PDB file of C-alpha atoms and ligand atoms in Angstrom:
ATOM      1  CA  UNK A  15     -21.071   4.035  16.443  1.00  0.00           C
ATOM      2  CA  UNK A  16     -20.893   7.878  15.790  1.00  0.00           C
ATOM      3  CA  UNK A  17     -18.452   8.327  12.798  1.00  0.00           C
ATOM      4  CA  UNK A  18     -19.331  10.892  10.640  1.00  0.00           C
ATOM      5  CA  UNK A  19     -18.071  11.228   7.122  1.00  0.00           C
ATOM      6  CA  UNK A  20     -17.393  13.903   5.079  1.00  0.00           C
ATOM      7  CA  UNK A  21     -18.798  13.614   2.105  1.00  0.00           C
ATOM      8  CA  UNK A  22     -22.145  11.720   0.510  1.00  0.00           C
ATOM      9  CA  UNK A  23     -25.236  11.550   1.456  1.00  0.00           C
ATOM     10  CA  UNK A  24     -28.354  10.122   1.364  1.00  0.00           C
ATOM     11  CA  UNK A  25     -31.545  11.753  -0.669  1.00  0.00           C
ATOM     12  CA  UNK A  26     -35.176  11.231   0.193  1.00  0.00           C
ATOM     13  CA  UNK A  27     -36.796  11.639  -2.622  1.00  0.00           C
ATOM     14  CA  UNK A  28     -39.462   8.493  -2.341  1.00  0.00           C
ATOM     15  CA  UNK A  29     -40.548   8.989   1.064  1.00  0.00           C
ATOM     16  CA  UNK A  30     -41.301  12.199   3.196  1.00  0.00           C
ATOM     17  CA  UNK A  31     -38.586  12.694   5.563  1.00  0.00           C
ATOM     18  CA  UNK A  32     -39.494  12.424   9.525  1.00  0.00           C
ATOM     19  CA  UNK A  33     -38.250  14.704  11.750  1.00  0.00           C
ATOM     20  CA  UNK A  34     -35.501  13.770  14.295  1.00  0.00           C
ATOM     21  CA  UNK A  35     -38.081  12.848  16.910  1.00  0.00           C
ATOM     22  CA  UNK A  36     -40.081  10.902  14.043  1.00  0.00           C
ATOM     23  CA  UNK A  37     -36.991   9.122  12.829  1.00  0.00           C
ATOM     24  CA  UNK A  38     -36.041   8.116  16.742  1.00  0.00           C
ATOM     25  CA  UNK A  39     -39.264   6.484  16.615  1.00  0.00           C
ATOM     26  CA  UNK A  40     -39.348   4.857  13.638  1.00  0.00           C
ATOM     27  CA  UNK A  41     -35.777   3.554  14.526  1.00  0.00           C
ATOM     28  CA  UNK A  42     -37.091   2.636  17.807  1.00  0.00           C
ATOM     29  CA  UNK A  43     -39.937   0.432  16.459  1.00  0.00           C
ATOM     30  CA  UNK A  44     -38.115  -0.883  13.593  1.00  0.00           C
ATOM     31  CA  UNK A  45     -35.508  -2.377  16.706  1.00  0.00           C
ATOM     32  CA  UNK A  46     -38.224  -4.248  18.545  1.00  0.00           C
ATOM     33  CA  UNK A  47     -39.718  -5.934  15.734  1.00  0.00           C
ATOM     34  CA  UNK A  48     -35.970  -7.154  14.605  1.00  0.00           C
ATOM     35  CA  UNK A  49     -35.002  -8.304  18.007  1.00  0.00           C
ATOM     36  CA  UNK A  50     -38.863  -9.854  18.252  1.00  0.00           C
ATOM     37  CA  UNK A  51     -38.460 -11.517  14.891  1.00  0.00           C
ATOM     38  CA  UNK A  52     -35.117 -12.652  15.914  1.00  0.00           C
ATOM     39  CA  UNK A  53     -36.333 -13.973  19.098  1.00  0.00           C
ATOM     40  CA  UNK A  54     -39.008 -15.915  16.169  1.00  0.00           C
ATOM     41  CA  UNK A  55     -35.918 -17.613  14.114  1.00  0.00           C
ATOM     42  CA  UNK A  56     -33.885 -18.918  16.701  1.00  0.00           C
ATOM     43  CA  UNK A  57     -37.118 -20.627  17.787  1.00  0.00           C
ATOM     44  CA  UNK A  58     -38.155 -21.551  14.512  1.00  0.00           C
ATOM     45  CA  UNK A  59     -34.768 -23.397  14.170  1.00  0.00           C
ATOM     46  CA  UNK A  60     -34.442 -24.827  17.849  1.00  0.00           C
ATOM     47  CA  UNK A  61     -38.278 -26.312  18.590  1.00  0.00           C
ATOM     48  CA  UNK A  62     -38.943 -29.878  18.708  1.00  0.00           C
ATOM     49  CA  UNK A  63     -42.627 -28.865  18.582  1.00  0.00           C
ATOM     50  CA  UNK A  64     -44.900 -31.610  16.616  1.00  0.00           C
ATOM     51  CA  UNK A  65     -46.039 -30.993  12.980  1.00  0.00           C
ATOM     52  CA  UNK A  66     -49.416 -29.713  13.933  1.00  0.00           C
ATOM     53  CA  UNK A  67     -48.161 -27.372  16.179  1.00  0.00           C
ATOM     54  CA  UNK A  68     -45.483 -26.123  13.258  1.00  0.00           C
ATOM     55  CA  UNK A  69     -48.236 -25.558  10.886  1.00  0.00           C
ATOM     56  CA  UNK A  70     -50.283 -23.526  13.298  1.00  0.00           C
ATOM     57  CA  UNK A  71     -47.374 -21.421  14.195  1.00  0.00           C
ATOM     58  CA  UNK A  72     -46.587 -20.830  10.464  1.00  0.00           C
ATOM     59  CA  UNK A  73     -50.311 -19.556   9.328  1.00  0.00           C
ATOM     60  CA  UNK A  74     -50.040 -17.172  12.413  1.00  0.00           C
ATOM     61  CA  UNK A  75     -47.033 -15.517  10.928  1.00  0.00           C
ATOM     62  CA  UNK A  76     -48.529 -14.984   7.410  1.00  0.00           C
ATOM     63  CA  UNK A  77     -51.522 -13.531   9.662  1.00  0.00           C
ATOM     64  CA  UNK A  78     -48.529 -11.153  11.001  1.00  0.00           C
ATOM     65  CA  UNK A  79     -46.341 -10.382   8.137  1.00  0.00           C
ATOM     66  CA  UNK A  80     -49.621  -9.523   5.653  1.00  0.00           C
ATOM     67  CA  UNK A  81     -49.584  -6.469   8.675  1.00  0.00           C
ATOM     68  CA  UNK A  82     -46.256  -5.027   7.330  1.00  0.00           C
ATOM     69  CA  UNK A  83     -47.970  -2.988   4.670  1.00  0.00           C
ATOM     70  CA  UNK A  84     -45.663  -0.548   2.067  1.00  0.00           C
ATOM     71  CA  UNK A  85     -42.435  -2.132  -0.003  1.00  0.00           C
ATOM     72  CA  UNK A  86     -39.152  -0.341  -0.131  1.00  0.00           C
ATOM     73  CA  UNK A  87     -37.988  -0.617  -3.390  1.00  0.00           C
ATOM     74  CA  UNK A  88     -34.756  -2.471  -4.704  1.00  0.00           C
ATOM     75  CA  UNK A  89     -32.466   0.561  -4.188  1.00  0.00           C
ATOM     76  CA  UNK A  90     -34.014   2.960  -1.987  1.00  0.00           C
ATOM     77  CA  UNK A  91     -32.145   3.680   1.038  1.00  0.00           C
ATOM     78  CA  UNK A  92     -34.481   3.969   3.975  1.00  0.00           C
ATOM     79  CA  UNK A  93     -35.382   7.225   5.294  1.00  0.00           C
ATOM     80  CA  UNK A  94     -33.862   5.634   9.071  1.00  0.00           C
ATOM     81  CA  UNK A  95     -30.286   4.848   7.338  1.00  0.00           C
ATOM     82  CA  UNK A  96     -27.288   7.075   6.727  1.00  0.00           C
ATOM     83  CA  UNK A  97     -25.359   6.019   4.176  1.00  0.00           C
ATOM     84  CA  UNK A  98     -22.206   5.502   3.633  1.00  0.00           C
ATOM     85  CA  UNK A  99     -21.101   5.840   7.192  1.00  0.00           C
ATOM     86  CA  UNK A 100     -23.816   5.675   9.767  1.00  0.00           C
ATOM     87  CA  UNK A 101     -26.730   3.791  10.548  1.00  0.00           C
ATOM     88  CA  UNK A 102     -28.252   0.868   8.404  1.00  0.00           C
ATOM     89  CA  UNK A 103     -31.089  -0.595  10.579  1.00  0.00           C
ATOM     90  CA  UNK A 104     -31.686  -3.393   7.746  1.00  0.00           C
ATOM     91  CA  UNK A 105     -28.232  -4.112   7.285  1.00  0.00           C
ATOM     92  CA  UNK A 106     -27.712  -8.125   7.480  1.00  0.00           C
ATOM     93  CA  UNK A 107     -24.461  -8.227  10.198  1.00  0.00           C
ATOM     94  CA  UNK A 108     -25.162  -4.775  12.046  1.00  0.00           C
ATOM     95  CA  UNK A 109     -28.808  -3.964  11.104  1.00  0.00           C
ATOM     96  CA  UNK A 110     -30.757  -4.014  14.831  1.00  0.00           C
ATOM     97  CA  UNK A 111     -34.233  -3.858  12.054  1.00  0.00           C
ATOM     98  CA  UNK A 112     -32.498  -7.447  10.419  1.00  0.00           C
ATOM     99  CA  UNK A 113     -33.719 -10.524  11.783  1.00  0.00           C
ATOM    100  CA  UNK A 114     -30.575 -12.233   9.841  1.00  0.00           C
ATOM    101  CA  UNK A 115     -27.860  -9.818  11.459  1.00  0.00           C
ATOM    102  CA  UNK A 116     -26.803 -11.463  15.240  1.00  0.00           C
ATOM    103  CA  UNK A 117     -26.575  -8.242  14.943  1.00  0.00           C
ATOM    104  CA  UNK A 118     -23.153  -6.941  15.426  1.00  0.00           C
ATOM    105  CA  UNK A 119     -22.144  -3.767  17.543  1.00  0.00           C
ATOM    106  CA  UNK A 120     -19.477  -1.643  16.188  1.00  0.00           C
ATOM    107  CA  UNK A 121     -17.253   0.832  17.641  1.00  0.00           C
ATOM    108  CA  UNK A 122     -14.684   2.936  16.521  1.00  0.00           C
ATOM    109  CA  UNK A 123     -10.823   2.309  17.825  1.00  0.00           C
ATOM    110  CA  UNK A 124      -7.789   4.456  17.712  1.00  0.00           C
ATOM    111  CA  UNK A 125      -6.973   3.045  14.346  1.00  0.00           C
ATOM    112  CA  UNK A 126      -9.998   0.837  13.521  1.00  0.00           C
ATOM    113  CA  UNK A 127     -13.471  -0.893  14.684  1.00  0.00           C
ATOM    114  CA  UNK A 128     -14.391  -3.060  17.137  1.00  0.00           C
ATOM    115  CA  UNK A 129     -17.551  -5.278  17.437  1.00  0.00           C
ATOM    116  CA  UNK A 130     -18.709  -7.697  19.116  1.00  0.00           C
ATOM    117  CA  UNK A 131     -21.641 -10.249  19.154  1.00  0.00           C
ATOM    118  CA  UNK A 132     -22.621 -13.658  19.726  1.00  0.00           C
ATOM    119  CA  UNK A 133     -23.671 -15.981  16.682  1.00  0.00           C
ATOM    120  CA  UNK A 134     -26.730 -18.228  17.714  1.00  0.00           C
ATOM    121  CA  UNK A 135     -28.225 -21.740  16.024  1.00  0.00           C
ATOM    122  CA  UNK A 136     -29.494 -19.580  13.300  1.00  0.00           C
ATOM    123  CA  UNK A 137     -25.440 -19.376  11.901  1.00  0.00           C
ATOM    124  CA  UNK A 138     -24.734 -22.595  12.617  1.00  0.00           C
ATOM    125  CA  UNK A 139     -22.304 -24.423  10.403  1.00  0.00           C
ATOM    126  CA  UNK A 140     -20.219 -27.599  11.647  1.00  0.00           C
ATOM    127  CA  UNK A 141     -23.186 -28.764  14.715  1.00  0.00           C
ATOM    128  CA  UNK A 142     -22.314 -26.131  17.557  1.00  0.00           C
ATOM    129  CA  UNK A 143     -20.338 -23.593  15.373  1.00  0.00           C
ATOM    130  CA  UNK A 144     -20.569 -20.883  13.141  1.00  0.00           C
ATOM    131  CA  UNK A 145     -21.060 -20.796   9.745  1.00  0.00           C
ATOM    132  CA  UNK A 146     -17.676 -19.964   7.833  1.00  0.00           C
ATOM    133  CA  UNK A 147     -19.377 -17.507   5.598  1.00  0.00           C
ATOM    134  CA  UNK A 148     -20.895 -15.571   8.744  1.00  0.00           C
ATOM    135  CA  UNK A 149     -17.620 -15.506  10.070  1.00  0.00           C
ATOM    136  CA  UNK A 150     -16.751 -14.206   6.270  1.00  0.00           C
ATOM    137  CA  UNK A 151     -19.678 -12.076   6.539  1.00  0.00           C
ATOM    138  CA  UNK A 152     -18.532 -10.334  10.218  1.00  0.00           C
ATOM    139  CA  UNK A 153     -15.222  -9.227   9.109  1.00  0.00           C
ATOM    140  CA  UNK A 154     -16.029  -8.001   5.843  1.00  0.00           C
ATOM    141  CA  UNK A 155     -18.756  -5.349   7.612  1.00  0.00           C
ATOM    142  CA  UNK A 156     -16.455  -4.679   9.985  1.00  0.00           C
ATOM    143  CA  UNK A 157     -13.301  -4.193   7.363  1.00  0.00           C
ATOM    144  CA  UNK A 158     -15.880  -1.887   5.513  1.00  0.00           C
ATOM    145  CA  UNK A 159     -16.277   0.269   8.444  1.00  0.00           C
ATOM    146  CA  UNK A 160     -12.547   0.348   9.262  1.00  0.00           C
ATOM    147  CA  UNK A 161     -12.551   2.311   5.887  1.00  0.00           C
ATOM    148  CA  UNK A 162     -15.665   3.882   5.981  1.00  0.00           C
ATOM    149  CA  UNK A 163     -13.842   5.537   9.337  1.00  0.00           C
ATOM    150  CA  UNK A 164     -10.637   5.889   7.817  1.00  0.00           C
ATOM    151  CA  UNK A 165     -12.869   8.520   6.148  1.00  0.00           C
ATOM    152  CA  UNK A 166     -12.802   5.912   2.566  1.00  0.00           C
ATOM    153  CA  UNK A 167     -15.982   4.235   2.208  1.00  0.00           C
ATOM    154  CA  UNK A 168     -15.253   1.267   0.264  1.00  0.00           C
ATOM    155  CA  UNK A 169     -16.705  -1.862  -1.166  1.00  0.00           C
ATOM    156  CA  UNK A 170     -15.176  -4.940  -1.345  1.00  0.00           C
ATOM    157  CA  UNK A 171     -12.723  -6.550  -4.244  1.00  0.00           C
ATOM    158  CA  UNK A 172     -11.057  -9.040  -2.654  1.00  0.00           C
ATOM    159  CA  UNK A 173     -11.312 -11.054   0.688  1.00  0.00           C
ATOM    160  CA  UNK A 174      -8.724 -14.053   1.621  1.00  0.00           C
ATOM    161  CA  UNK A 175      -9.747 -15.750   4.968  1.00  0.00           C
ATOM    162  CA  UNK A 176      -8.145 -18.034   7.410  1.00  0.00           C
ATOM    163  CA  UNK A 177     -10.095 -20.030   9.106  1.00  0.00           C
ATOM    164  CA  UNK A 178      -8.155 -21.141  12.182  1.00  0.00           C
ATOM    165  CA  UNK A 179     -10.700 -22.592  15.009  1.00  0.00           C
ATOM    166  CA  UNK A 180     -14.158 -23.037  14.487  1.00  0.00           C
ATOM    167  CA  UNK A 181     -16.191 -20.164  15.790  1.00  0.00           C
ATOM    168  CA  UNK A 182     -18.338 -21.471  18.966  1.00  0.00           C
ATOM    169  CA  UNK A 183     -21.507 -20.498  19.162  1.00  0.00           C
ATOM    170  CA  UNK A 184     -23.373 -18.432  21.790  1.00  0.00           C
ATOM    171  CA  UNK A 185     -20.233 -17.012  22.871  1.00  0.00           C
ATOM    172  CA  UNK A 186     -18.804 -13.297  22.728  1.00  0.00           C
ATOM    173  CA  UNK A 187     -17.284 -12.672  19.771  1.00  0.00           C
ATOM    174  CA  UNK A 188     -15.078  -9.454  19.352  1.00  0.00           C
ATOM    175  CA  UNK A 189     -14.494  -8.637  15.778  1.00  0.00           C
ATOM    176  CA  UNK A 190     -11.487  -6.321  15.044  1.00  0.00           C
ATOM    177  CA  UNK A 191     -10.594  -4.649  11.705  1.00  0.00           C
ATOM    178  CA  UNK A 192      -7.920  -1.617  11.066  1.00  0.00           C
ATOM    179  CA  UNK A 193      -7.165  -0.005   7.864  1.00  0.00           C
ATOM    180  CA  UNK A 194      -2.886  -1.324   6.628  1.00  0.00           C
ATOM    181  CA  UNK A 195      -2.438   0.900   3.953  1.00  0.00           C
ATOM    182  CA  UNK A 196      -4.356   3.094   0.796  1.00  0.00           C
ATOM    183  CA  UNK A 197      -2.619   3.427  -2.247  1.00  0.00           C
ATOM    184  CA  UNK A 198      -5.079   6.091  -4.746  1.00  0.00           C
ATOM    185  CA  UNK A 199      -8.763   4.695  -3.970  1.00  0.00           C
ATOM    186  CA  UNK A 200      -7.726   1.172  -3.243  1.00  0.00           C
ATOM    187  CA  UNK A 201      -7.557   0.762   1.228  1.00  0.00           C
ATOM    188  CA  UNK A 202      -5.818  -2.762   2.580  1.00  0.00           C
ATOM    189  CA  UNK A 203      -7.830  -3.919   5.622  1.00  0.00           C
ATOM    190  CA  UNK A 204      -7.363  -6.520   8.360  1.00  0.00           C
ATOM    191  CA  UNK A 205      -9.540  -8.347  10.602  1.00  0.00           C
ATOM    192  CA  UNK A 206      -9.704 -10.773  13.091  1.00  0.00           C
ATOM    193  CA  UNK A 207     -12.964 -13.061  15.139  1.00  0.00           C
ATOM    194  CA  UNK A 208     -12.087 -13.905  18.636  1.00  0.00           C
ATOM    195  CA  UNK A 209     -13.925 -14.617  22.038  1.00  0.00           C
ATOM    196  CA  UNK A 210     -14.192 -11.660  24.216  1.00  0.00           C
ATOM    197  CA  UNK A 211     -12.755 -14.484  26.999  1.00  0.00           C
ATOM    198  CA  UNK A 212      -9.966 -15.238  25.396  1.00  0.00           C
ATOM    199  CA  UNK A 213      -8.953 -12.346  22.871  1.00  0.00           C
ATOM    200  CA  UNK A 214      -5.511 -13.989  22.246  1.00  0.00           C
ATOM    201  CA  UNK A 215      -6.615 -16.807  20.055  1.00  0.00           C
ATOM    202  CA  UNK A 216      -7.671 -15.887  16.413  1.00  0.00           C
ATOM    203  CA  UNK A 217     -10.143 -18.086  15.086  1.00  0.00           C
ATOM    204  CA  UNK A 218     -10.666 -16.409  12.319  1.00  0.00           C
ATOM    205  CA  UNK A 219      -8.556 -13.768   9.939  1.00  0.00           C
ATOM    206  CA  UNK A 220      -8.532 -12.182   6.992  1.00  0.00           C
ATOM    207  CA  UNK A 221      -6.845  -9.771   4.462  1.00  0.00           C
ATOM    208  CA  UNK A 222      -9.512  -7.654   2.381  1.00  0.00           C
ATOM    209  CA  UNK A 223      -8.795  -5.368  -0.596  1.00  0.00           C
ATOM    210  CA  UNK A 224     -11.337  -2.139  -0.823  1.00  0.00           C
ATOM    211  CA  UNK A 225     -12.029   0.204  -3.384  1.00  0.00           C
ATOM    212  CA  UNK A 226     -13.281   3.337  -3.120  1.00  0.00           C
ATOM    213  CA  UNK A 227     -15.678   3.891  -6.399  1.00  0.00           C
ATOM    214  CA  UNK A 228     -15.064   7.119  -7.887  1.00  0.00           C
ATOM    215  CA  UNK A 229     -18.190  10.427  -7.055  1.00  0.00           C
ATOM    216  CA  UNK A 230     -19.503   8.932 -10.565  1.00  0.00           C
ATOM    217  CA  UNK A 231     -19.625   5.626 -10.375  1.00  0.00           C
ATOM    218  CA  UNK A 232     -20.602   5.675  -6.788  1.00  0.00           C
ATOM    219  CA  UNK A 233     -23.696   7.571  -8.024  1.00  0.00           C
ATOM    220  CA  UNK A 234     -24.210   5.198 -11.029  1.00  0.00           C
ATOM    221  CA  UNK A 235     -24.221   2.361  -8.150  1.00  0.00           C
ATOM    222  CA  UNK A 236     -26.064   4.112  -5.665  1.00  0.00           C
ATOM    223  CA  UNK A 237     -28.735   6.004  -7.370  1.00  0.00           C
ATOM    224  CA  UNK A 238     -30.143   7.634  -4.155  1.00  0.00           C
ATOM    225  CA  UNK A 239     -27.025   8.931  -3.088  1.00  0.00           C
ATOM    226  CA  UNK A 240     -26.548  12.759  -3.405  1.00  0.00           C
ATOM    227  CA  UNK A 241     -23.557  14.552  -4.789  1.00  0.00           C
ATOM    228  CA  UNK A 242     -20.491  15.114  -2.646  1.00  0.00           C
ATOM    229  CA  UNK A 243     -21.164  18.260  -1.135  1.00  0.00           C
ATOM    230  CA  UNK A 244     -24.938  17.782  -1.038  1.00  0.00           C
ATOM    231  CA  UNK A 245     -26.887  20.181   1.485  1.00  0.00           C
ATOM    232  CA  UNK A 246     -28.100  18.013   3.742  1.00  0.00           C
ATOM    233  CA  UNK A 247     -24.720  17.577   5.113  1.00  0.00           C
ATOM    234  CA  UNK A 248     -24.564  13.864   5.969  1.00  0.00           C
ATOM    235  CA  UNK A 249     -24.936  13.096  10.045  1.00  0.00           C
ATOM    236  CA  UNK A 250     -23.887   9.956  10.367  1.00  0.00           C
ATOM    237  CA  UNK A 251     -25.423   7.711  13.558  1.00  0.00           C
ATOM    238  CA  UNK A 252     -24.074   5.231  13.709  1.00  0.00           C
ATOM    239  CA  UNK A 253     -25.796   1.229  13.942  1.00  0.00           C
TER     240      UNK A 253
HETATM  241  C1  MYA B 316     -19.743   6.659  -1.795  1.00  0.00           C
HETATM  242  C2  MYA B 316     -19.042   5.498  -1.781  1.00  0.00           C
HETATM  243  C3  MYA B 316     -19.825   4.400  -1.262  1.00  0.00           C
HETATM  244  C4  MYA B 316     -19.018   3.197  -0.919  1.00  0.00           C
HETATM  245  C5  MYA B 316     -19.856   2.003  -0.593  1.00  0.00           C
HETATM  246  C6  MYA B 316     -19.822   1.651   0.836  1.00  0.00           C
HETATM  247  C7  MYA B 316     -20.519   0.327   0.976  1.00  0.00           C
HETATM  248  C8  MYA B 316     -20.649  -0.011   2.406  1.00  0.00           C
HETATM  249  C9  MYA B 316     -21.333  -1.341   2.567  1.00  0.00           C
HETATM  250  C10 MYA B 316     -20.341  -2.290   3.163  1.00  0.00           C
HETATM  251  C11 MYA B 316     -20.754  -3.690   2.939  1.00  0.00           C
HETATM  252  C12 MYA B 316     -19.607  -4.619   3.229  1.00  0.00           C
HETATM  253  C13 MYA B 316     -18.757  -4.743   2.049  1.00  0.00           C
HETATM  254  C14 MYA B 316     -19.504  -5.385   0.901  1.00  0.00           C
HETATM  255  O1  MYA B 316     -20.224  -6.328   1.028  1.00  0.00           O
HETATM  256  S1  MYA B 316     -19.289  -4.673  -0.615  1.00  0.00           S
HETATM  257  C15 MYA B 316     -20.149  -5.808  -1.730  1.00  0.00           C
HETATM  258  C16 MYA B 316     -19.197  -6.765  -2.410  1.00  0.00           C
HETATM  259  N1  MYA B 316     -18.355  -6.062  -3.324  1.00  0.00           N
HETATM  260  C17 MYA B 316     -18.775  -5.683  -4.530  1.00  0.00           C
HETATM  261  O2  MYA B 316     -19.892  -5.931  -4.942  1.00  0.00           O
HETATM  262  C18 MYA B 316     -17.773  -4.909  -5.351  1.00  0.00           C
HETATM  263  C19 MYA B 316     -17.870  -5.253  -6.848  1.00  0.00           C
HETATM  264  N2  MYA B 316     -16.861  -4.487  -7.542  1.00  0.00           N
HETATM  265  C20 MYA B 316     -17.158  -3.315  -8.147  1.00  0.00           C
HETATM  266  O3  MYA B 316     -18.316  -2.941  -8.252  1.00  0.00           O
HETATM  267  C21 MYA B 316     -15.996  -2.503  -8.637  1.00  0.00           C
HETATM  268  O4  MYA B 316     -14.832  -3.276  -8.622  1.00  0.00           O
HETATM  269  C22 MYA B 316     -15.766  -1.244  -7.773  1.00  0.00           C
HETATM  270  C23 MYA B 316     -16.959  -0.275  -7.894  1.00  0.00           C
HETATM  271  C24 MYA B 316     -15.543  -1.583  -6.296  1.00  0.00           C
HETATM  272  C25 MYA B 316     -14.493  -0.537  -8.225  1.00  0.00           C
HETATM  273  O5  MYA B 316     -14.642  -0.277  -9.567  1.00  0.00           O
HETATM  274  P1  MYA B 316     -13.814   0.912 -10.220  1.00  0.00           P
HETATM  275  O6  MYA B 316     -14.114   0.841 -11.671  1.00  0.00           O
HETATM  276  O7  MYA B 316     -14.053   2.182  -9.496  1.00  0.00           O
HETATM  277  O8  MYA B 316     -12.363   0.538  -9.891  1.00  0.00           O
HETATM  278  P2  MYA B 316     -11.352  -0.266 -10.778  1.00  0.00           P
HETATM  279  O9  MYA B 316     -11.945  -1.500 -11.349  1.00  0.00           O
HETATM  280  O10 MYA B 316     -10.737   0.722 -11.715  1.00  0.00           O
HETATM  281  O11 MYA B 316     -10.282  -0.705  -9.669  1.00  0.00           O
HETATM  282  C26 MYA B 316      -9.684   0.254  -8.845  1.00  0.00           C
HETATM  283  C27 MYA B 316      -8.406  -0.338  -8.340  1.00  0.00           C
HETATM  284  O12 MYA B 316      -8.668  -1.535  -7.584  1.00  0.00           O
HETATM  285  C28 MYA B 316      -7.920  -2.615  -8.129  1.00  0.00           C
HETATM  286  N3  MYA B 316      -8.643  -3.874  -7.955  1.00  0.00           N
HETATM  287  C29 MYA B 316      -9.823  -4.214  -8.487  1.00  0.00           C
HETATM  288  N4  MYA B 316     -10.149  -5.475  -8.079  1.00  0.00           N
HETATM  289  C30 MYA B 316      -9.140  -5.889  -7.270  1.00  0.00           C
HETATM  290  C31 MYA B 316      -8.884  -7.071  -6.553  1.00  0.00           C
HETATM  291  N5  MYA B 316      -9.748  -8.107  -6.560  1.00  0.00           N
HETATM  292  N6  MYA B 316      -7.763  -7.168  -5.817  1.00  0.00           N
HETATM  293  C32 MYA B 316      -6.875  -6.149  -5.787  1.00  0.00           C
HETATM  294  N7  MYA B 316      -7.056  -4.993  -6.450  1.00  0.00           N
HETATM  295  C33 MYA B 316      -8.171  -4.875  -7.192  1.00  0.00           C
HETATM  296  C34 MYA B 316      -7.739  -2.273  -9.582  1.00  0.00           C
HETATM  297  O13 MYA B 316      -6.617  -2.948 -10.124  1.00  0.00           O
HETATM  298  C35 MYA B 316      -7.484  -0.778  -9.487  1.00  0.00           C
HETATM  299  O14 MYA B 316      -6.170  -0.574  -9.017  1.00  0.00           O
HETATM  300  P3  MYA B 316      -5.203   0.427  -9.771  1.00  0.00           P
HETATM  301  O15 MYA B 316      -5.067  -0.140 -11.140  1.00  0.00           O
HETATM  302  O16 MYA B 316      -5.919   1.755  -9.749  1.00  0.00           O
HETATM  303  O17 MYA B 316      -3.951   0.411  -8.953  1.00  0.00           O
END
């Protein structure tokens, strides 16, 4: 999604920052491993494959992930990500670096986001369903980015969902969210989880309260975040 904000920015003050061509790269590679080490979950949590062959299979990935060298810390935003407002390639719904994100796409609407995805046996909850806390989990992202490009980047205070079908599985979802109101730093969101077959039944909704933290606070949460204003001007991606 290309939505640039207007205001904050990310600083790079633990790691040297790649050029445009460097971060395509890096953005690039950090993709394939996700979707490779997606790929790896949903067959970790469909095989039928016999103990031995388990235990094989689980020594070769400690072979593999004692190859990912370096350790971001708690709160350092990557050098790839743009936040608030642009890409997050770790993020856990849209990050395509996340091997726990399905992950979802999201684009902007006259008046809101769109995304869409499909939920595999990874989110399962009832046997052939989603989970109702990734279905939780879809809209909030999605509510945040209805705010984020209502030009408020927001967290969340407050979330009421309805759960109204169960969520199938291996299906395309569309996920819609659009900004109801603001009133000072608070924004009222709604959202919805559909098919993409049949976008007239709601099978899940929900009603989310946002608040915008004030410039100080947001830099007392978000340490690497520059100053409103900041130079390097804040070119949100998208994810
Ligand atoms: C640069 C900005 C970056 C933004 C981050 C983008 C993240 C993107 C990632 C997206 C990830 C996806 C999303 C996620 O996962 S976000 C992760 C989950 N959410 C959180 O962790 C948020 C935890 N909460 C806080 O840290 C603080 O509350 C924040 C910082 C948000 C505001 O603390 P602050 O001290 O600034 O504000 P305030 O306490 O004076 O309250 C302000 C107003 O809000 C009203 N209020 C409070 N609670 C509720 C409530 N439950 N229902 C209705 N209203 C409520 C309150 O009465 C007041 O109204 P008024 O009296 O003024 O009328």
């Amino acid at each position: 999604m290309n939505s640039p904000l207007p205001h904050h920015s990310a600083t790079r003050t633990t790691a040297e920052q790649p050029d445009e061509e460097g971060v395509h790269r890096q953005r690039t590679a950090i993709a394939a491993l996700g979707h490779e080490v997606r790929a790896l979950v949903d067959a970790t949590v469909r095989t039928t494959a016999a103990p031995d062959a388990l235990l094989r299979v689980a020594e070769g990935v400690r072979g593999l992930a004692a190859q990912l060298t370096g350790r971001r810390a708690r709160a350092e935003i990557p050098v790839v990500d743009e936040f608030p407002g642009g890409a997050r390639m770790y993020s856990p719904v849209t990050g395509t670096g996340s091997p726990l994100a399905p992950p979802l796409k999201v684009t902007r609407l006259d008046g809101g986001v769109a995304g869409t995805c499909a939920l595999g046996l990874a989110h399962e909850g009832p046997p052939g369903y989603g989970h109702g806390g990734i279905s939780a989990m879809l809209l909030d992202e999605s509510m945040g980015w209805a705010c984020a490009t209502a030009g408020m980047p927001g967290m969340t205070v407050s979330l009421q969902m309805r759960y109204q079908r169960p969520v199938p599985l291996e299906a395309r979802l569309r996920v819609l969210a659009h900004v109801t109101g603001t009133e000072g730093r608070k924004v009222y969101v709604a959202g919805s989880i559909t098919t993409e077959e049949d976008p007239s039944t709601v099978l899940a909704a929900a009603e989310g309260v946002f608040v915008s933290p004030d410039p100080e606070h947001a830099r007392a949460l978000f340490p690497g975040l520059r100053a409103p204003g900041g130079s390097d001007g804040g070119t949100a991606v998208g994810r």
